């Protein structure tokens, strides 16, 4: 695996070396853009020198702003250091600097007809999608005599948001099922066990660091709470747990001038107690799980219907959302692997920036589209900004392991 080097004196730019899969783990300020831009130049230089042609290179990053900045940096580098590469940087047929979704858009424009995607589609904004979703939902549950009982639980606008999330989930996992009572129980047990461990850890650290009686009393209380959380019968233990929490009263004050424990232990203790108190919220009440399960079943029934009608409405208008690009590109690649192979073979190299912001689904899709072509992956697993969209810093580590095992 090639590790990040800021300015190697004698960089290896041999064609054999450039055709290996490589990954760079680079934190903020570590010269990531320098490495990426010089990598593009090295590829262009070496392939032109050996094969007398410009390579076809894809460089993906996560935002449109980043793609523009990257293209500007490449042009500046060419003008200052390698003027013979200016034509290559200017050639969009040879150098594609785009977002991941821009790559998927190009793939669907070329090969989407195989799964009945009209290449004349329009990628709509989130606001347009939200407006259409509300129209579809209103027609489905209010005008066609559908089940409107969920409106007793959710305001209409929140229900529309839920429907869109379900639609996205069904796209990635058509076999998704609603939570049952046993699912709620399993989720709670995992959550409770984790909090019990945090309480025990905080109690242990307090006892190690302090002789202050109020703090030691709190440590003992934490151990009692942890024991209750590990009870096999939360229905019975919940009431005692709530009563004990209430009887504990206020936690001892943390005095910075004369602290009874370290600041880290204080924060750990506060965090564990806050999480423990959250277990008294309605979502963790076993008596409510049956109600939630019933609501989920209704939600799933309406969600399936909404998803079908929402997709049909978009199809009739020739509209796609950003998320649709991912789902349809995957459908096309899986149903017609020859299309993904053909697309992959159009490019000599793939360079993927900000890999830590790539979702697991996008990782699978990129594997379909890149095929066996060499990839150069850059990212910082500590700086993922899209966790809420399903991205995971773990995808960087997984890719790093794969490249190491493959001799990259």
Short mmCIF file of C-alpha atoms in Angstrom, two decimals:
data_model
loop_
_atom_site.label_atom_id
_atom_site.label_comp_id
_atom_site.label_asym_id
_atom_site.label_seq_id
_atom_site.Cartn_x
_atom_site.Cartn_y
_atom_site.Cartn_z
CA UNK A 1 0.00 0.00 0.00
CA UNK A 2 1.33 3.44 -0.90
CA UNK A 3 1.41 5.71 2.18
CA UNK A 4 1.17 9.48 1.91
CA UNK A 5 4.47 11.22 1.20
CA UNK A 6 4.41 14.99 0.99
CA UNK A 7 7.10 15.52 -1.66
CA UNK A 8 9.07 12.36 -2.46
CA UNK A 9 12.40 13.09 -4.04
CA UNK A 10 12.12 10.31 -6.62
CA UNK A 11 8.43 9.36 -7.00
CA UNK A 12 7.82 6.03 -8.66
CA UNK A 13 5.83 6.85 -11.79
CA UNK A 14 6.44 3.67 -13.74
CA UNK A 15 3.44 2.39 -15.64
CA UNK A 16 3.45 -0.84 -13.64
CA UNK A 17 3.40 1.12 -10.38
CA UNK A 18 0.65 3.48 -11.55
CA UNK A 19 -1.60 0.55 -12.44
CA UNK A 20 -1.68 -0.75 -8.86
CA UNK A 21 -4.54 -0.07 -6.46
CA UNK A 22 -3.36 2.49 -3.90
CA UNK A 23 -4.81 4.20 -0.84
CA UNK A 24 -3.71 7.32 1.03
CA UNK A 25 -4.77 8.00 4.61
CA UNK A 26 -4.45 11.78 4.97
CA UNK A 27 -5.67 14.05 7.74
CA UNK A 28 -6.47 17.74 7.51
CA UNK A 29 -3.45 19.75 6.37
CA UNK A 30 -1.50 16.64 5.37
CA UNK A 31 -1.12 17.58 1.71
CA UNK A 32 -4.00 15.47 0.40
CA UNK A 33 -4.83 17.79 -2.50
CA UNK A 34 -1.15 18.05 -3.40
CA UNK A 35 -0.92 14.26 -3.55
CA UNK A 36 -4.11 13.90 -5.58
CA UNK A 37 -3.28 16.57 -8.17
CA UNK A 38 0.26 15.31 -8.66
CA UNK A 39 -1.06 11.78 -9.02
CA UNK A 40 -3.27 12.90 -11.91
CA UNK A 41 -0.27 14.58 -13.55
CA UNK A 42 1.95 11.53 -13.06
CA UNK A 43 -0.64 9.30 -14.72
CA UNK A 44 -1.02 11.63 -17.70
CA UNK A 45 2.74 12.08 -18.11
CA UNK A 46 3.63 8.41 -17.92
CA UNK A 47 0.87 7.06 -20.17
CA UNK A 48 1.53 9.74 -22.80
CA UNK A 49 5.26 8.98 -22.68
CA UNK A 50 4.76 5.22 -22.99
CA UNK A 51 1.64 4.99 -25.18
CA UNK A 52 1.59 8.35 -27.01
CA UNK A 53 -1.97 9.10 -25.95
CA UNK A 54 -3.77 10.94 -23.20
CA UNK A 55 -5.25 8.64 -20.56
CA UNK A 56 -8.92 8.71 -19.65
CA UNK A 57 -9.14 9.49 -15.94
CA UNK A 58 -12.03 9.85 -13.50
CA UNK A 59 -11.53 11.91 -10.35
CA UNK A 60 -14.45 11.92 -7.94
CA UNK A 61 -15.00 13.97 -4.82
CA UNK A 62 -18.03 14.67 -2.69
CA UNK A 63 -19.34 18.13 -3.56
CA UNK A 64 -19.66 20.26 -6.69
CA UNK A 65 -17.66 23.00 -5.01
CA UNK A 66 -14.82 20.55 -4.37
CA UNK A 67 -14.83 19.41 -8.01
CA UNK A 68 -14.49 23.00 -9.20
CA UNK A 69 -11.66 23.71 -6.76
CA UNK A 70 -9.87 20.52 -7.77
CA UNK A 71 -10.09 21.33 -11.47
CA UNK A 72 -8.71 24.83 -10.77
CA UNK A 73 -5.81 23.36 -8.77
CA UNK A 74 -5.02 20.96 -11.61
CA UNK A 75 -5.00 23.76 -14.16
CA UNK A 76 -2.80 25.94 -11.95
CA UNK A 77 -0.36 23.06 -11.48
CA UNK A 78 -0.25 22.43 -15.23
CA UNK A 79 0.36 26.10 -16.04
CA UNK A 80 3.11 26.44 -13.42
CA UNK A 81 4.93 23.12 -13.72
CA UNK A 82 3.67 21.07 -16.68
CA UNK A 83 2.32 23.30 -19.47
CA UNK A 84 2.32 20.36 -21.87
CA UNK A 85 -0.59 18.92 -19.82
CA UNK A 86 -2.89 21.95 -20.19
CA UNK A 87 -4.74 20.36 -23.12
CA UNK A 88 -5.25 17.19 -21.09
CA UNK A 89 -6.67 19.14 -18.12
CA UNK A 90 -9.00 21.03 -20.47
CA UNK A 91 -10.24 17.89 -22.20
CA UNK A 92 -13.46 16.72 -20.56
CA UNK A 93 -13.40 13.61 -22.72
CA UNK A 94 -10.10 12.59 -21.13
CA UNK A 95 -10.37 14.00 -17.60
CA UNK A 96 -13.67 13.76 -15.75
CA UNK A 97 -13.63 15.64 -12.43
CA UNK A 98 -17.02 15.04 -10.89
CA UNK A 99 -19.03 14.06 -7.87
CA UNK A 100 -19.86 10.39 -7.42
CA UNK A 101 -23.41 11.17 -8.49
CA UNK A 102 -22.09 12.88 -11.62
CA UNK A 103 -20.39 9.61 -12.56
CA UNK A 104 -23.59 7.68 -11.93
CA UNK A 105 -25.50 10.20 -14.04
CA UNK A 106 -23.11 9.65 -16.96
CA UNK A 107 -23.40 5.87 -16.57
CA UNK A 108 -27.21 6.00 -16.65
CA UNK A 109 -27.27 8.39 -19.59
CA UNK A 110 -25.23 5.86 -21.57
CA UNK A 111 -26.57 2.54 -20.34
CA UNK A 112 -29.79 3.20 -18.40
CA UNK A 113 -31.99 2.40 -21.38
CA UNK A 114 -31.32 -1.29 -20.67
CA UNK A 115 -33.54 -0.95 -17.58
CA UNK A 116 -36.00 1.45 -19.25
CA UNK A 117 -34.49 4.68 -17.92
CA UNK A 118 -35.19 7.51 -20.37
CA UNK A 119 -31.84 9.28 -20.90
CA UNK A 120 -33.72 12.58 -21.05
CA UNK A 121 -34.49 12.51 -17.34
CA UNK A 122 -34.09 15.55 -15.07
CA UNK A 123 -32.38 15.37 -11.67
CA UNK A 124 -34.66 17.31 -9.32
CA UNK A 125 -33.93 19.25 -6.16
CA UNK A 126 -34.86 18.12 -2.67
CA UNK A 127 -37.56 20.80 -2.55
CA UNK A 128 -39.15 19.51 -5.75
CA UNK A 129 -39.09 15.95 -4.42
CA UNK A 130 -40.65 17.02 -1.10
CA UNK A 131 -43.47 18.86 -2.85
CA UNK A 132 -44.23 15.87 -5.07
CA UNK A 133 -44.05 13.48 -2.10
CA UNK A 134 -46.66 15.52 -0.22
CA UNK A 135 -48.95 15.52 -3.25
CA UNK A 136 -48.64 11.75 -3.64
CA UNK A 137 -49.17 11.10 0.07
CA UNK A 138 -52.18 13.41 0.29
CA UNK A 139 -53.77 11.69 -2.70
CA UNK A 140 -52.94 8.24 -1.34
CA UNK A 141 -54.25 8.51 2.22
CA UNK A 142 -56.80 11.30 2.00
CA UNK A 143 -58.35 11.27 -1.45
CA UNK A 144 -58.38 7.55 -2.24
CA UNK A 145 -59.80 6.45 1.07
CA UNK A 146 -56.50 5.04 2.28
CA UNK A 147 -55.53 4.44 5.91
CA UNK A 148 -55.19 7.88 7.51
CA UNK A 149 -54.81 6.54 11.05
CA UNK A 150 -51.13 7.48 11.13
CA UNK A 151 -52.15 11.12 11.07
CA UNK A 152 -53.27 10.57 14.65
CA UNK A 153 -49.62 9.85 15.51
CA UNK A 154 -47.67 11.99 13.04
CA UNK A 155 -48.33 15.49 11.65
CA UNK A 156 -48.75 15.34 7.87
CA UNK A 157 -45.40 16.99 7.06
CA UNK A 158 -43.50 14.61 9.38
CA UNK A 159 -45.34 11.66 7.87
CA UNK A 160 -44.26 12.81 4.40
CA UNK A 161 -40.64 12.88 5.60
CA UNK A 162 -41.02 9.36 7.02
CA UNK A 163 -42.48 8.14 3.74
CA UNK A 164 -39.51 9.46 1.78
CA UNK A 165 -37.10 7.77 4.19
CA UNK A 166 -38.97 4.50 3.83
CA UNK A 167 -38.88 4.86 0.05
CA UNK A 168 -35.09 5.29 0.18
CA UNK A 169 -34.77 2.29 2.51
CA UNK A 170 -36.89 0.08 0.25
CA UNK A 171 -34.68 1.08 -2.65
CA UNK A 172 -31.52 -0.14 -0.91
CA UNK A 173 -33.19 -3.07 0.85
CA UNK A 174 -36.47 -4.23 -0.73
CA UNK A 175 -36.78 -6.97 1.90
CA UNK A 176 -36.83 -4.53 4.84
CA UNK A 177 -39.46 -5.37 7.45
CA UNK A 178 -41.03 -3.32 10.26
CA UNK A 179 -39.85 -3.81 13.84
CA UNK A 180 -41.68 -6.36 15.95
CA UNK A 181 -41.97 -6.43 19.75
CA UNK A 182 -39.03 -8.85 19.89
CA UNK A 183 -36.98 -6.44 17.77
CA UNK A 184 -37.71 -3.61 20.20
CA UNK A 185 -36.70 -5.89 23.07
CA UNK A 186 -33.40 -6.82 21.38
CA UNK A 187 -32.61 -3.19 20.61
CA UNK A 188 -33.29 -2.19 24.19
CA UNK A 189 -31.20 -5.02 25.64
CA UNK A 190 -28.18 -4.03 23.54
CA UNK A 191 -28.64 -0.40 24.48
CA UNK A 192 -29.10 -1.16 28.18
CA UNK A 193 -26.05 -3.43 28.30
CA UNK A 194 -23.90 -0.72 26.72
CA UNK A 195 -25.11 1.88 29.23
CA UNK A 196 -24.55 -0.54 32.11
CA UNK A 197 -20.93 -0.91 31.03
CA UNK A 198 -20.52 2.87 30.87
CA UNK A 199 -21.97 3.21 34.38
CA UNK A 200 -19.62 0.52 35.69
CA UNK A 201 -16.63 2.15 34.00
CA UNK A 202 -17.48 5.54 35.49
CA UNK A 203 -17.96 3.99 38.94
CA UNK A 204 -14.63 2.17 38.73
CA UNK A 205 -12.77 5.36 37.73
CA UNK A 206 -14.42 7.37 40.51
CA UNK A 207 -13.38 4.79 43.11
CA UNK A 208 -9.84 4.77 41.71
CA UNK A 209 -9.46 8.53 41.78
CA UNK A 210 -11.46 9.80 44.75
CA UNK A 211 -11.98 9.51 48.50
CA UNK A 212 -14.76 12.10 48.44
CA UNK A 213 -17.85 10.57 50.11
CA UNK A 214 -20.53 12.11 47.80
CA UNK A 215 -18.61 10.91 44.76
CA UNK A 216 -18.10 7.43 46.22
CA UNK A 217 -21.83 7.30 47.02
CA UNK A 218 -22.59 8.16 43.40
CA UNK A 219 -20.23 5.41 42.23
CA UNK A 220 -22.13 2.89 44.37
CA UNK A 221 -25.41 4.18 42.92
CA UNK A 222 -24.06 3.70 39.41
CA UNK A 223 -23.24 0.08 40.18
CA UNK A 224 -26.79 -0.50 41.45
CA UNK A 225 -28.21 1.04 38.27
CA UNK A 226 -25.91 -1.11 36.13
CA UNK A 227 -27.13 -4.25 37.90
CA UNK A 228 -30.75 -3.27 37.32
CA UNK A 229 -30.08 -2.63 33.64
CA UNK A 230 -28.68 -6.12 33.26
CA UNK A 231 -31.89 -7.60 34.62
CA UNK A 232 -33.51 -10.18 32.36
CA UNK A 233 -36.95 -8.69 33.02
CA UNK A 234 -36.95 -4.98 32.19
CA UNK A 235 -40.74 -4.81 32.60
CA UNK A 236 -40.28 -5.48 36.31
CA UNK A 237 -36.96 -3.67 36.69
CA UNK A 238 -38.01 -0.44 34.93
CA UNK A 239 -40.12 0.87 37.81
CA UNK A 240 -37.40 0.13 40.38
CA UNK A 241 -34.83 1.67 38.06
CA UNK A 242 -36.85 4.89 37.78
CA UNK A 243 -37.44 5.05 41.52
CA UNK A 244 -33.75 4.56 42.26
CA UNK A 245 -32.77 7.27 39.79
CA UNK A 246 -35.17 9.68 41.42
CA UNK A 247 -33.94 8.81 44.93
CA UNK A 248 -30.33 9.47 43.95
CA UNK A 249 -30.95 13.20 43.86
CA UNK A 250 -28.44 15.60 42.36
CA UNK A 251 -24.95 14.52 41.41
CA UNK A 252 -22.05 16.05 43.40
CA UNK A 253 -20.60 19.22 41.90
CA UNK A 254 -17.37 19.14 39.95
CA UNK A 255 -15.00 21.79 41.32
CA UNK A 256 -12.26 22.71 38.88
CA UNK A 257 -10.08 24.31 41.56
CA UNK A 258 -10.15 21.26 43.81
CA UNK A 259 -11.57 18.38 41.74
CA UNK A 260 -12.55 15.13 43.42
CA UNK A 261 -12.03 13.28 40.13
CA UNK A 262 -10.42 14.09 36.79
CA UNK A 263 -12.38 16.15 34.30
CA UNK A 264 -12.49 13.16 31.96
CA UNK A 265 -14.08 10.96 34.62
CA UNK A 266 -16.56 13.70 35.45
CA UNK A 267 -17.63 13.92 31.79
CA UNK A 268 -17.83 10.13 31.55
CA UNK A 269 -20.05 9.99 34.64
CA UNK A 270 -22.35 12.75 33.38
CA UNK A 271 -22.71 11.10 29.99
CA UNK A 272 -23.51 7.67 31.46
CA UNK A 273 -26.15 9.12 33.79
CA UNK A 274 -27.77 11.09 30.97
CA UNK A 275 -28.05 7.95 28.86
CA UNK A 276 -29.45 6.00 31.81
CA UNK A 277 -32.16 8.61 32.39
CA UNK A 278 -33.10 8.48 28.70
CA UNK A 279 -34.16 4.84 29.19
CA UNK A 280 -37.23 6.14 31.03
CA UNK A 281 -38.51 7.77 27.84
CA UNK A 282 -41.66 6.22 26.27
CA UNK A 283 -39.69 4.53 23.48
CA UNK A 284 -38.07 2.25 26.08
CA UNK A 285 -41.29 1.38 27.89
CA UNK A 286 -42.10 -2.30 27.17
CA UNK A 287 -45.80 -1.52 27.60
CA UNK A 288 -45.59 0.72 24.53
CA UNK A 289 -43.72 -1.71 22.30
CA UNK A 290 -46.88 -3.45 21.09
CA UNK A 291 -48.35 -0.08 20.13
CA UNK A 292 -45.16 0.89 18.31
CA UNK A 293 -45.09 -2.45 16.49
CA UNK A 294 -48.69 -1.97 15.36
CA UNK A 295 -47.89 1.57 14.18
CA UNK A 296 -44.86 0.25 12.32
CA UNK A 297 -47.00 -2.33 10.52
CA UNK A 298 -49.40 0.38 9.39
CA UNK A 299 -46.46 2.60 8.47
CA UNK A 300 -44.92 -0.19 6.41
CA UNK A 301 -48.19 -0.87 4.58
CA UNK A 302 -48.68 2.78 3.69
CA UNK A 303 -44.97 3.16 2.98
CA UNK A 304 -44.95 0.39 0.37
CA UNK A 305 -47.93 1.91 -1.39
CA UNK A 306 -46.46 5.41 -1.19
CA UNK A 307 -43.13 4.19 -2.58
CA UNK A 308 -44.81 2.65 -5.63
CA UNK A 309 -46.92 5.73 -6.30
CA UNK A 310 -44.06 8.16 -5.65
CA UNK A 311 -41.74 6.36 -8.05
CA UNK A 312 -44.49 6.18 -10.67
CA UNK A 313 -45.12 9.92 -10.32
CA UNK A 314 -41.42 10.68 -10.80
CA UNK A 315 -41.22 8.31 -13.75
CA UNK A 316 -44.22 9.98 -15.43
CA UNK A 317 -42.51 13.36 -15.11
CA UNK A 318 -39.10 12.07 -16.17
CA UNK A 319 -37.68 13.03 -12.78
CA UNK A 320 -34.94 11.40 -10.72
CA UNK A 321 -33.60 12.27 -7.28
CA UNK A 322 -29.94 12.04 -6.36
CA UNK A 323 -30.68 8.82 -4.46
CA UNK A 324 -32.40 7.38 -7.55
CA UNK A 325 -29.16 7.74 -9.48
CA UNK A 326 -27.50 5.36 -7.02
CA UNK A 327 -30.33 2.83 -6.99
CA UNK A 328 -30.86 2.77 -10.75
CA UNK A 329 -27.13 2.65 -11.48
CA UNK A 330 -26.84 -0.37 -9.19
CA UNK A 331 -29.89 -2.00 -10.78
CA UNK A 332 -28.41 -1.48 -14.24
CA UNK A 333 -24.96 -2.74 -13.22
CA UNK A 334 -26.39 -5.85 -11.56
CA UNK A 335 -28.97 -6.67 -14.24
CA UNK A 336 -26.58 -5.98 -17.12
CA UNK A 337 -23.00 -6.46 -15.86
CA UNK A 338 -21.71 -6.00 -19.39
CA UNK A 339 -22.79 -2.35 -19.19
CA UNK A 340 -20.72 -1.79 -16.04
CA UNK A 341 -17.77 -3.58 -17.65
CA UNK A 342 -18.07 -1.45 -20.78
CA UNK A 343 -18.23 1.74 -18.71
CA UNK A 344 -15.25 0.68 -16.62
CA UNK A 345 -13.17 -0.09 -19.69
CA UNK A 346 -13.70 3.46 -20.98
CA UNK A 347 -11.38 4.75 -18.25
CA UNK A 348 -7.72 4.03 -17.48
CA UNK A 349 -7.71 5.22 -13.86
CA UNK A 350 -10.14 6.09 -11.08
CA UNK A 351 -9.10 8.49 -8.32
CA UNK A 352 -11.57 8.73 -5.43
CA UNK A 353 -11.22 11.64 -3.02
CA UNK A 354 -12.89 11.96 0.41
CA UNK A 355 -13.43 8.20 0.53
CA UNK A 356 -14.45 8.39 4.20
CA UNK A 357 -17.64 10.19 3.11
CA UNK A 358 -18.69 7.32 0.87
CA UNK A 359 -21.64 5.25 2.04
CA UNK A 360 -21.47 1.43 2.09
CA UNK A 361 -24.01 1.34 -0.77
CA UNK A 362 -21.87 3.72 -2.84
CA UNK A 363 -18.82 1.57 -2.14
CA UNK A 364 -20.62 -1.46 -3.59
CA UNK A 365 -21.68 0.58 -6.60
CA UNK A 366 -18.19 1.95 -7.22
CA UNK A 367 -16.88 -1.61 -7.23
CA UNK A 368 -19.37 -2.45 -9.97
CA UNK A 369 -18.41 0.60 -12.05
CA UNK A 370 -14.63 0.59 -11.62
CA UNK A 371 -14.24 -3.10 -12.39
CA UNK A 372 -10.58 -4.11 -12.47
CA UNK A 373 -9.29 -0.66 -13.40
CA UNK A 374 -6.68 0.74 -10.96
CA UNK A 375 -8.05 2.98 -8.23
CA UNK A 376 -6.31 5.60 -6.11
CA UNK A 377 -8.25 6.24 -2.91
CA UNK A 378 -7.72 9.27 -0.66
CA UNK A 379 -9.43 10.05 2.64
CA UNK A 380 -9.37 10.70 6.36
CA UNK A 381 -11.57 8.31 8.39
CA UNK A 382 -11.58 10.84 11.26
CA UNK A 383 -13.34 13.52 9.21
CA UNK A 384 -16.48 11.89 7.84
CA UNK A 385 -19.14 14.57 7.38
CA UNK A 386 -21.88 12.36 6.01
CA UNK A 387 -22.52 9.84 8.78
CA UNK A 388 -26.15 10.89 8.81
CA UNK A 389 -26.42 9.83 5.17
CA UNK A 390 -25.16 6.35 5.86
CA UNK A 391 -21.54 6.99 5.30
CA UNK A 392 -19.18 5.24 7.73
CA UNK A 393 -15.53 5.88 8.44
CA UNK A 394 -15.20 2.07 8.54
CA UNK A 395 -15.50 1.89 4.74
CA UNK A 396 -12.04 3.49 4.50
CA UNK A 397 -10.53 0.87 6.79
CA UNK A 398 -12.20 -1.96 4.90
CA UNK A 399 -10.83 -0.69 1.58
CA UNK A 400 -7.40 -0.23 3.14
CA UNK A 401 -7.42 -3.86 4.29
CA UNK A 402 -8.49 -5.08 0.84
CA UNK A 403 -5.69 -3.22 -0.91
CA UNK A 404 -3.10 -4.48 1.58
CA UNK A 405 -4.25 -8.07 1.12
CA UNK A 406 -4.13 -7.60 -2.64
CA UNK A 407 -0.52 -6.45 -2.54
CA UNK A 408 -1.31 -2.78 -3.25
#
